[in-house]
Coordinates of C-alpha atoms and ligand atoms in Angstrom, one line a residue:
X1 CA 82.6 44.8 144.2
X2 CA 80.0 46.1 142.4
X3 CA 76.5 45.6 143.7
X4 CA 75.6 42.6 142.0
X5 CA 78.0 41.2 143.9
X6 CA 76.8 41.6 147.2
X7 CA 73.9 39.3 148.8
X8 CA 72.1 40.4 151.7
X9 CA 70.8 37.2 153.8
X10 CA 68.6 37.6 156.8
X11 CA 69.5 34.4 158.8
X12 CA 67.3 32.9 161.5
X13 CA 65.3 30.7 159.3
X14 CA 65.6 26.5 158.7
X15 CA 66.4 25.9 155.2
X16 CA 63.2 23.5 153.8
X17 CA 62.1 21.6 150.2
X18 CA 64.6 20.2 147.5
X19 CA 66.8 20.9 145.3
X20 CA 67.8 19.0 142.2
X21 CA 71.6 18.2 141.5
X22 CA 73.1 18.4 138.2
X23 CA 76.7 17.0 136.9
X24 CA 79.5 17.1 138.7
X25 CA 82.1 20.4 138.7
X26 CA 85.0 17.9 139.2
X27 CA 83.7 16.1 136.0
X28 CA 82.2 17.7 133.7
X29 CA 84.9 20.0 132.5
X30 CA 87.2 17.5 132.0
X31 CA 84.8 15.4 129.9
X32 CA 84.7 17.9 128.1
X33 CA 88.6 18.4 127.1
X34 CA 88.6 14.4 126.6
X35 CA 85.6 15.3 123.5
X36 CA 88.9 16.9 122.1
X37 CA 90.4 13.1 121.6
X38 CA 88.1 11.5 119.8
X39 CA 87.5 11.5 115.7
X40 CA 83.7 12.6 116.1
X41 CA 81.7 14.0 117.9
X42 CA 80.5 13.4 121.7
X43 CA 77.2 14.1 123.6
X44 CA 77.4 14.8 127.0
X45 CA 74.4 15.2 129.2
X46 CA 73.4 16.4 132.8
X47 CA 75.8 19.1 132.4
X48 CA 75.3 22.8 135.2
X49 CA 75.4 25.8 133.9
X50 CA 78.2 26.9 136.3
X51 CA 81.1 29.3 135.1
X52 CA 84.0 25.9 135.2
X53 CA 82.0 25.2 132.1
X54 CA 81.1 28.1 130.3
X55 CA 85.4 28.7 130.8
X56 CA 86.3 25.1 128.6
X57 CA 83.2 25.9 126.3
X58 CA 85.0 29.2 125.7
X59 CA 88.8 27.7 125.4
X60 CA 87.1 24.4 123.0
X61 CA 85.4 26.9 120.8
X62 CA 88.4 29.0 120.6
X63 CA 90.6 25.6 119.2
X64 CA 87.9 24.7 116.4
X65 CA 85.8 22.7 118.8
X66 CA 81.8 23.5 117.7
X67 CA 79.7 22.8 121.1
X68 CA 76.2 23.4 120.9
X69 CA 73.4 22.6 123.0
X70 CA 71.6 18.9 122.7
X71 CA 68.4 18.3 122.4
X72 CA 68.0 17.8 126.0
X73 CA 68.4 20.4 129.2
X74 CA 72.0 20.4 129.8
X75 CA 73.4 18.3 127.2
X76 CA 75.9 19.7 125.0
X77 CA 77.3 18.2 121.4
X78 CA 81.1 18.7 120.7
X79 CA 82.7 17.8 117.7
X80 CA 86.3 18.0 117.2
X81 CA 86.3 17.2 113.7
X82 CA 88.4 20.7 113.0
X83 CA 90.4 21.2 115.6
X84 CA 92.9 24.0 115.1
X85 CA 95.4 26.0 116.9
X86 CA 94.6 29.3 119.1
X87 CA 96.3 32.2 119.9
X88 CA 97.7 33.2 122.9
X89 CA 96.3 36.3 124.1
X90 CA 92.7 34.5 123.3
X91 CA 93.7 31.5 125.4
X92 CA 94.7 33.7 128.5
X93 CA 91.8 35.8 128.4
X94 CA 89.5 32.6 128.5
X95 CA 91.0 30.9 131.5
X96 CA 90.0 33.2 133.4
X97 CA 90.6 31.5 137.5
X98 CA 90.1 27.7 136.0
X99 CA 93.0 25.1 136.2
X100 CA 91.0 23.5 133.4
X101 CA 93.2 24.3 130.8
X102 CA 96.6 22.5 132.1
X103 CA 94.1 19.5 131.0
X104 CA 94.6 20.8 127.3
X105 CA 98.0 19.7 126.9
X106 CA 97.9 16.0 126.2
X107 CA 95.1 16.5 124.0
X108 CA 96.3 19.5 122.1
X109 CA 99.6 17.5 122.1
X110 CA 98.2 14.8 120.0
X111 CA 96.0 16.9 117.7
X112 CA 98.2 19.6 116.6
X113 CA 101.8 18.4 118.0
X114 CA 101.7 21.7 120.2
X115 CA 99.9 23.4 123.4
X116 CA 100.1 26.9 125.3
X117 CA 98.6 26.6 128.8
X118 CA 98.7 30.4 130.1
X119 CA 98.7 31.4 134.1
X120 CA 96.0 29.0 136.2
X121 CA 93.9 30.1 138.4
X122 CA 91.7 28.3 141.2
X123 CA 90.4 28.6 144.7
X124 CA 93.4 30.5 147.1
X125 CA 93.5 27.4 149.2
X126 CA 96.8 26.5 149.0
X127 CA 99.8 26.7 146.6
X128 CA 98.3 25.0 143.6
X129 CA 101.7 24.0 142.1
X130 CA 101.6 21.8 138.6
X131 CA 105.0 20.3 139.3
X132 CA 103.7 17.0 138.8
X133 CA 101.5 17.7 135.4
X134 CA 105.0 19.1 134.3
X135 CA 106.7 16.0 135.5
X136 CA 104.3 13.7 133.8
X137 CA 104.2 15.1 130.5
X138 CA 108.4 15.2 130.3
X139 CA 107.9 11.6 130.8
X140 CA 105.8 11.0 127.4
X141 CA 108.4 13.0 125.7
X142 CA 106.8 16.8 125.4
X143 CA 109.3 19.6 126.1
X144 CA 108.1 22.8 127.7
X145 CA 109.4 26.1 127.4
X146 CA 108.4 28.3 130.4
X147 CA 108.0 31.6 129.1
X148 CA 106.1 34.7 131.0
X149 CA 103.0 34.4 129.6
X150 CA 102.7 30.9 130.3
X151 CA 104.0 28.0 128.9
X152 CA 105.0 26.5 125.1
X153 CA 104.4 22.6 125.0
X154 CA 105.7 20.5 122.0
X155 CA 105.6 16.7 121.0
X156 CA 108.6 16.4 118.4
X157 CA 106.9 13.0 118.1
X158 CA 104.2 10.5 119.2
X159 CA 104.1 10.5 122.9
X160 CA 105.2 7.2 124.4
X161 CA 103.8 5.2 127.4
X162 CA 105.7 5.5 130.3
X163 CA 105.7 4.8 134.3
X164 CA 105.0 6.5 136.6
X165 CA 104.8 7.3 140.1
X166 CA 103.1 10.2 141.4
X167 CA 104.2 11.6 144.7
X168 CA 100.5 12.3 145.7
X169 CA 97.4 10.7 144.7
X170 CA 96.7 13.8 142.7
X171 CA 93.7 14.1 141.3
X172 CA 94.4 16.9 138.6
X173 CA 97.7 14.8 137.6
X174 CA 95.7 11.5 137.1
X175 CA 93.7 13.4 134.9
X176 CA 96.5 14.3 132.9
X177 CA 98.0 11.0 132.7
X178 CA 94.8 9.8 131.6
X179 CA 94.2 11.9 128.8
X180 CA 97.6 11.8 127.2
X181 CA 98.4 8.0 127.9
X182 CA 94.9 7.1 125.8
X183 CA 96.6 7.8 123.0
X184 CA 100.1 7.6 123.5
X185 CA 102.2 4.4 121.8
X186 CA 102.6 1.9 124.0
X187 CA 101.2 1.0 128.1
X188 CA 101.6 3.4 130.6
X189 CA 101.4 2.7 134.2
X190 CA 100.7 5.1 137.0
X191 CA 101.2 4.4 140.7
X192 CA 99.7 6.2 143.3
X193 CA 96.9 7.9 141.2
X194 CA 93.8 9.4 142.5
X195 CA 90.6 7.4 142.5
X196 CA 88.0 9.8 143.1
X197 CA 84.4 8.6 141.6
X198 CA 85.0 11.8 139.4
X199 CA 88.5 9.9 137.8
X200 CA 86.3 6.7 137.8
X201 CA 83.8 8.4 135.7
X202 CA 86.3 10.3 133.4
X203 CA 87.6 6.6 132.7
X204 CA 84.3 5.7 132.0
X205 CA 84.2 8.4 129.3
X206 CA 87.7 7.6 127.7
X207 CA 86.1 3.9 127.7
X208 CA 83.5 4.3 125.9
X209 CA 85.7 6.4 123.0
X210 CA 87.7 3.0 123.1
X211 CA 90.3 3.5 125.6
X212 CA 92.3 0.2 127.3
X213 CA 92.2 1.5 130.9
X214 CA 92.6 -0.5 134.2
X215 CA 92.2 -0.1 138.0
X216 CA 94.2 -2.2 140.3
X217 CA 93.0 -2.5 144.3
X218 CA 96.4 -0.5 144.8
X219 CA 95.8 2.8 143.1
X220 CA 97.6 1.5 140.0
X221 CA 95.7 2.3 136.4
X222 CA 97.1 1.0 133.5
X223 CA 96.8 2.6 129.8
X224 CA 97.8 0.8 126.6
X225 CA 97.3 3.8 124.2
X226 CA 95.6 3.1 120.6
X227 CA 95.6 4.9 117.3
X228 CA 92.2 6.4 117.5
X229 CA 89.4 6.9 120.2
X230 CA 85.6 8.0 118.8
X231 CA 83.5 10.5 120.1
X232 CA 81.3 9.4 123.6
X233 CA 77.7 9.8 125.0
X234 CA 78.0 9.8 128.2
X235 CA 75.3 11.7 131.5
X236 CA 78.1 12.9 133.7
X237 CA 77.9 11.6 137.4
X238 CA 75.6 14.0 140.4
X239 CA 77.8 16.6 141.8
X240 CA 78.2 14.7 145.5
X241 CA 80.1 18.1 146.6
X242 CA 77.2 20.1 145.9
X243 CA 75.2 17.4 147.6
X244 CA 77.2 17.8 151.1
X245 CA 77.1 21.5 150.8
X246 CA 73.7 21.7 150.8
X247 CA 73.5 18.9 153.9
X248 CA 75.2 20.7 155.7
X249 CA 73.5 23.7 155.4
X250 CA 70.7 21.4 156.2
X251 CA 72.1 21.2 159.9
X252 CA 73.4 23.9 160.3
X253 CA 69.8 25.8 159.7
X254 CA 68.0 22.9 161.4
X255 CA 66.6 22.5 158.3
X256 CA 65.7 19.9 156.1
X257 CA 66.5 19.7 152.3
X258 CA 65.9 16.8 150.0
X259 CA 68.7 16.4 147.6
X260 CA 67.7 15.1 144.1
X261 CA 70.3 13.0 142.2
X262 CA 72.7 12.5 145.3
X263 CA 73.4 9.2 145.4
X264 CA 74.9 7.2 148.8
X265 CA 77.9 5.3 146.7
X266 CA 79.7 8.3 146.4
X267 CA 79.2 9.8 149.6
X268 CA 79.5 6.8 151.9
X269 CA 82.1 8.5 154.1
X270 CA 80.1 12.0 154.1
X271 CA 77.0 9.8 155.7
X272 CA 79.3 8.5 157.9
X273 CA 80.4 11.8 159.4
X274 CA 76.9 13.4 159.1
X275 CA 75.5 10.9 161.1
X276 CA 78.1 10.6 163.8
X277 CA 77.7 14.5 164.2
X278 CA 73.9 13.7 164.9
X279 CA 72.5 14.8 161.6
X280 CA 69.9 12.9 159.7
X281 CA 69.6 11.2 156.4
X282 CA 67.4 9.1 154.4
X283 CA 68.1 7.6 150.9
X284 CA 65.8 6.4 148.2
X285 CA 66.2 5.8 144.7
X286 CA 65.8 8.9 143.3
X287 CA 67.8 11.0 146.2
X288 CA 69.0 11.8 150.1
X289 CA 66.6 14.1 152.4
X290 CA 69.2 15.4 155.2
X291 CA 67.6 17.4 158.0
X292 CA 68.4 18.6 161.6
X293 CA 66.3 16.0 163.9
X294 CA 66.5 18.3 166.7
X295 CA 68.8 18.2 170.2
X296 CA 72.4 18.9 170.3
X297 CA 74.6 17.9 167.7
X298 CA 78.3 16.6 168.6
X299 CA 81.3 17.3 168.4
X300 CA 83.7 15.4 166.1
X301 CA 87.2 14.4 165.3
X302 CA 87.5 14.8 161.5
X303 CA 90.5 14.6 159.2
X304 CA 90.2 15.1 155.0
X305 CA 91.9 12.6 152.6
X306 CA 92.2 11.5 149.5
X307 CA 88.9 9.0 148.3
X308 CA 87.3 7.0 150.0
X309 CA 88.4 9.3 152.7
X310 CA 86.3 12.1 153.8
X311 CA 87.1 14.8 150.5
X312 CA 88.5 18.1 151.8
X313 CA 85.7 19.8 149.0
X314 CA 83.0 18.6 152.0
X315 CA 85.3 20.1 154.7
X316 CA 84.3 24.0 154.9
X317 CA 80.4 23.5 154.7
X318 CA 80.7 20.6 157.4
X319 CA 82.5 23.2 159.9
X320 CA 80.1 25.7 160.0
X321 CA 77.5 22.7 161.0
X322 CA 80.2 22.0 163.4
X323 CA 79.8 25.8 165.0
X324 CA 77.0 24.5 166.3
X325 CA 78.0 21.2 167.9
X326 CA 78.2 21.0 171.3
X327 CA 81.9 20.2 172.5
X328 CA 85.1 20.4 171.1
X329 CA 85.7 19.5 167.3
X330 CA 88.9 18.6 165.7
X331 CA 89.4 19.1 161.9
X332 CA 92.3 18.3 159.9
X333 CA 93.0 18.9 156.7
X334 CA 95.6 17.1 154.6
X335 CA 95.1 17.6 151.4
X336 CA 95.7 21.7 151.2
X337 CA 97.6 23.8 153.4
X338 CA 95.3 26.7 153.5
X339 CA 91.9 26.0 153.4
X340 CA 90.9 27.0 156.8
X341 CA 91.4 30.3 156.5
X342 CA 87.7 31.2 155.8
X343 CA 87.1 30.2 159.4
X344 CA 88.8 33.8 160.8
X345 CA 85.2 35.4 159.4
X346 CA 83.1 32.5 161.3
X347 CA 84.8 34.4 164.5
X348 CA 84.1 37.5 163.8
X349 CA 80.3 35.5 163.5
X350 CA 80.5 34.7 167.2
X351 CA 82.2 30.9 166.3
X352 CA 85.0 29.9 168.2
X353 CA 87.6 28.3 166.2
X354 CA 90.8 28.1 166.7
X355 CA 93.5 27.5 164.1
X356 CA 97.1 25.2 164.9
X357 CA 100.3 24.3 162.6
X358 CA 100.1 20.6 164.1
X359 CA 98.6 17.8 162.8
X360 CA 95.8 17.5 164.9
X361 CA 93.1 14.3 165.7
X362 CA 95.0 11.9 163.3
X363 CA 98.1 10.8 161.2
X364 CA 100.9 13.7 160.7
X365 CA 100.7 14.8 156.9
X366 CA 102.7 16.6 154.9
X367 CA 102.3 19.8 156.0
X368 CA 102.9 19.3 160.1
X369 CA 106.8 20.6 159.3
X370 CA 106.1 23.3 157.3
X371 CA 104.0 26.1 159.6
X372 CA 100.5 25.8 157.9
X373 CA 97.8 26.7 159.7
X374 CA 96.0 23.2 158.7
X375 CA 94.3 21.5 162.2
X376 CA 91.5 23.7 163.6
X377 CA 89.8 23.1 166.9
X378 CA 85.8 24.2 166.9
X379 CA 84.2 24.9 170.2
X380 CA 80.4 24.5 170.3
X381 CA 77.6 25.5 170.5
X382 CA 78.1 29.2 169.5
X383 CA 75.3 31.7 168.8
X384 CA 76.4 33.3 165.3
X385 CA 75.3 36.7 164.4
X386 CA 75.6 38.1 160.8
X387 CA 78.0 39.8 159.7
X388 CA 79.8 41.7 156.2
X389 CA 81.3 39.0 154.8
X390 CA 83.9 38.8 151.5
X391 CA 83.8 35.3 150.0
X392 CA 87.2 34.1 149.7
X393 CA 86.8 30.8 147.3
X394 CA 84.4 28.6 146.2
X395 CA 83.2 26.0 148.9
X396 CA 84.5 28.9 151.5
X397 CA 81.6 31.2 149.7
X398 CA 78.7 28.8 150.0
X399 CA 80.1 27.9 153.5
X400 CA 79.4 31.9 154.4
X401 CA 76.0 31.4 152.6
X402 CA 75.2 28.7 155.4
X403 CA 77.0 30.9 158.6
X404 CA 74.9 33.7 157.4
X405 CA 71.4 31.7 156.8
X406 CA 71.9 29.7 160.4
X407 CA 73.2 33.7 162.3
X408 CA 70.8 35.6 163.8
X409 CA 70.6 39.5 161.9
X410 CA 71.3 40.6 158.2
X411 CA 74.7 39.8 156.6
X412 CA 76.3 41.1 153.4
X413 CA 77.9 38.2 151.8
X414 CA 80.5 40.2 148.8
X415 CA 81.7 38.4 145.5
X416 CA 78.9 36.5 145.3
X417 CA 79.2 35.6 142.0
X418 CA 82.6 33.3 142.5
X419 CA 79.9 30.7 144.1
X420 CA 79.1 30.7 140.5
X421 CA 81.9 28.4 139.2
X422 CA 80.8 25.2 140.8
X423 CA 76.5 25.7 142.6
X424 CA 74.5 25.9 139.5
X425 CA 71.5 28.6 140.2
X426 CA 72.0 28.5 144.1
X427 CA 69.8 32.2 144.7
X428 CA 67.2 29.9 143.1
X429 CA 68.0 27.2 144.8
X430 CA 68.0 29.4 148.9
X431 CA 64.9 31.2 147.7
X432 CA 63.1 27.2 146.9
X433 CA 64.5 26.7 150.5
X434 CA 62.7 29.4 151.8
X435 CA 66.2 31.5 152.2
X436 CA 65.4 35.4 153.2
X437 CA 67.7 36.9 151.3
X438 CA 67.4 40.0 149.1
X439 CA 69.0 39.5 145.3
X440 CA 71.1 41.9 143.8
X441 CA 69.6 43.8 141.0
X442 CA 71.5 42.3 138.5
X443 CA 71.8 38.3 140.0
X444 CA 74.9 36.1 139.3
X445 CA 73.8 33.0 137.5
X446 CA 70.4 34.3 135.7
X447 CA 71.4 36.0 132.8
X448 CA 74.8 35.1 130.8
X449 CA 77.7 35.3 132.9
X450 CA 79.3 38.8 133.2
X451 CA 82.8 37.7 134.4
X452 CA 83.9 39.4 137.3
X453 CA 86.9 41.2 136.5
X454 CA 89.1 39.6 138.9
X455 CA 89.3 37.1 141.0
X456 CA 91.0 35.4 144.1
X457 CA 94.0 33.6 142.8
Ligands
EPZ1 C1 90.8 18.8 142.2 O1 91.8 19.8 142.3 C2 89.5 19.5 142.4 N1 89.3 20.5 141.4 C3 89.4 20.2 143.8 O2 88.1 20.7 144.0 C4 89.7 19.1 144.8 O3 89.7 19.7 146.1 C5 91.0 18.4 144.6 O4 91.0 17.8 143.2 C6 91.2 17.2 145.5 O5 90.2 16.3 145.5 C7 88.8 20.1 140.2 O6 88.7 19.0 139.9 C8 88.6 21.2 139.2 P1 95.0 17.8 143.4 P2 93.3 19.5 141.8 O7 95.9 17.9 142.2 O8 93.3 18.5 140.7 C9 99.2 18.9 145.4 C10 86.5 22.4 144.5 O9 86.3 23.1 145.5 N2 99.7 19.0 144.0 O10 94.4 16.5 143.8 O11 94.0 20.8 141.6 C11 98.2 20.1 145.7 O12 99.0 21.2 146.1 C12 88.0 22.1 144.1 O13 85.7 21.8 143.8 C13 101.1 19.2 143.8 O14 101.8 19.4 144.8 O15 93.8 18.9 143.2 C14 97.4 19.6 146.8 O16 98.0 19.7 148.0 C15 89.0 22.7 145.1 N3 101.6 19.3 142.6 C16 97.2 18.1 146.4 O17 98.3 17.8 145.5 C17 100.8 19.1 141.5 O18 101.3 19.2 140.3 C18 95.9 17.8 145.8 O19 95.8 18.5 144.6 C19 99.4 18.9 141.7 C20 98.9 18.8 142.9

């Protein structure tokens, strides 16, 4: 790691004042791929400037799309008018860690009859397979040659409708389904999809191009494709993960941070837990202001699931806040199999958390068989001290941010700049919040990014 990749935080100090929330990670980017449908140009607005983008700017530019920036802070212009095929080595290099890019195929598919979708990357917190993208896009008829390098998509004709059932309610597979069955011949009807307000949102977008989409009450959406879809406007949805994170960071400070944009529809469930752990919130129009009212805070049974259940992306923050609950806590997370491995460096912080291959505190999932480390049991209150810590994936990263800003002492939190890909200007953001932390000479996130070379799979 070089040293602009290394933050040193003094913890010890309540996080205070606001920050301001900007379009949703687990939108935005895929709004952006759907721009690739229509026969003119979309506007998007209340888009970050976080690295997810900057990656499907790079891979839409590289196809012919021209994106510029709008009028407005954060609004971007893509017109598709031209879109053409890329080459393969210049595909690779600008997927960089996304799984963006598996989006591309339906798309691509329709425009040019063809798509290359090289390695993925994304946060190590489970297998990330794309069995069922594979699976889906068979069904509308593309074939798929699965080379080294990645793999060769063709549609020897117009994709066809189809049903579907998707073994998971997955939410990058929805995605998929939705943006090849828009324009596909015929209806196609997918079971078991994911419901997320991000997928409601990307419906919202495919709408307003002139997509037929429906949502049953039992996680049935139904497509009838047309000929054509036109470009969109569209302001993308607040980022309600970034909205959490910074909540519980929040608590786990004994702080008190007003969240512009966050809006209580989308994290009904979030509230829900906060407030049963003894946090505090209070919502107006324009926001939420979380804080720490002061006591103990308790202990909690918690289990992730798939919306309107409590989203695993809220899970790693939440635990630290959870360090410092008095009692015994039970998490258990169902929708990856290993995403509680950043808790081993919360230990070697002073937390005692202990990990187990059971389901634990709820239903069994699919992982109780299969010797995954996926139920952890949190002891509280522990005093945390800082520590050198190596950030590990995204929501793991800012979770270290938090251990390190509620521990008592200096900590060195490494590969900073992953937190990059989904908290818009968060150094800004902990030094608004009264943060002591000392930047790196060179800060992730100020200047254009400089991509790390590598990063965790
Ligand atoms: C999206 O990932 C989000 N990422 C994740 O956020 C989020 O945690 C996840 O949805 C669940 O809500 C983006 O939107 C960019 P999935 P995705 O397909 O689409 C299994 C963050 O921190 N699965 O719903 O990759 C998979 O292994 C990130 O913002 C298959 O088995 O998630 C997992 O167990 C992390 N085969 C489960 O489904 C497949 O083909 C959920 O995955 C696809 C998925």
């Amino acid at each position: 790691m070089t040293d602009a990749d290394v933050l040193v935080v003094h913890g010890g100090t309540p996080l205070e004042g606001e920050i301001r929330l900007r379009g949703a990670k687990n939108l935005v980017p895929k709004a952006m791929v759907a721009a690739l449908l229509g026969s003119g140009p979309s506007r998007l607005r209340n888009v970050p400037e976080i690295r997810d983008v900057r990656v499907v700017r790079g891979l839409l530019q590289l196809h012919g799309v021209t994106v510029e920036n709008g009028d407005e802070p954060g609004e971007l212009v893509l017109d598709p008018t031209r879109v053409e095929s890329a080459n393969v080595a210049d595909i690779d290099a600008h997927a960089g860690s996304s799984r963006i890019p598996i989006l591309f195929c339906g798309p691509l598919l329709h425009r040019l009859g063809h798509a290359f979708i090289p390695g993925l990357g994304g946060c190590d917190i489970g297998g990330r397979p794309i069995d069922f993208h594979f699976d889906v896009l068979r069904k509308f008829g593309a074939t798929i040659d699965k080379r080294a390098d990645g793999q060769y998509l063709e549609a020897p004709q117009r994709l066809r409708g189809c049903k579907i059932q998707l073994p998971y309610p997955s939410v990058g597979s929805t995605e998929q389904v939705l943006l090849t069955a828009v324009l596909a011949e015929g209806v196609t009807e997918l079971s078991n999809a994911a419901v997320e307000p991000e997928i409601e949102d990307l419906i919202c977008v495919l709408q307003k191009m002139g997509a037929m989409i429906s949502m049953d009450t039992d996680r049935t959406i139904r497509i009838t494709g047309v000929d054509r879809l036109d470009g969109y406007t569209h302001r993308a949805i607040p980022d309600r993960l970034e909205a959490a994170s910074w909540a519980s960071a929040a608590l786990a400070t004994e702080g008190d941070i007003y969240v512009h944009g966050a809006q209580q529809r989308s994290m009904m469930t979030f509230l829900n837990t906060y407030r049963r752990v003894g946090g505090a919130f209070e919502i107006d129009d324009e926001g939420i202001r979380f804080w720490h009212p002061g006591g103990p805070l308790d202990a909690i049974a918690l289990e992730t699931d798939v919306h309107p259940g409590f989203q695993t992306d809220w899970q790693q923050p939440l635990v630290v806040a959870l360090t410092q609950a008095s009692g015994l806590s039970i998490v258990h997370e169902t929708v990856y199999e290993s995403r509680l491995g950043f808790t081993s460096a919360l230990n070697q912080m002073g937390a005692h958390i202990q990990l187990y291959r059971e389901c634990l505190g709820g239903s069994a999932c699919r992982f109780g068989q299969r010797n995954f480390l996926h139920s952890a049991v949190v002891s509280g209150p522990t005093k945390l001290q800082g520590a050198d810590l190596v950030i590990p994936d995204l929501r793991g990263g800012f979770s270290y941010l938090i251990a390190a800003l509620a521990a008592q002492g200096t900590s060195r939190v490494h590969g900073i700049s992953l937190i990059n890909r989904g908290y818009e200007n968060f150094l800004a953001k902990l030094q608004g919040l009264g943060a002591h932390i000392e930047l790196p000479e060179r800060a992730p996130g100020r200047e254009p990014a400089r991509e790390p070379v590598s990063e965790p799979a």
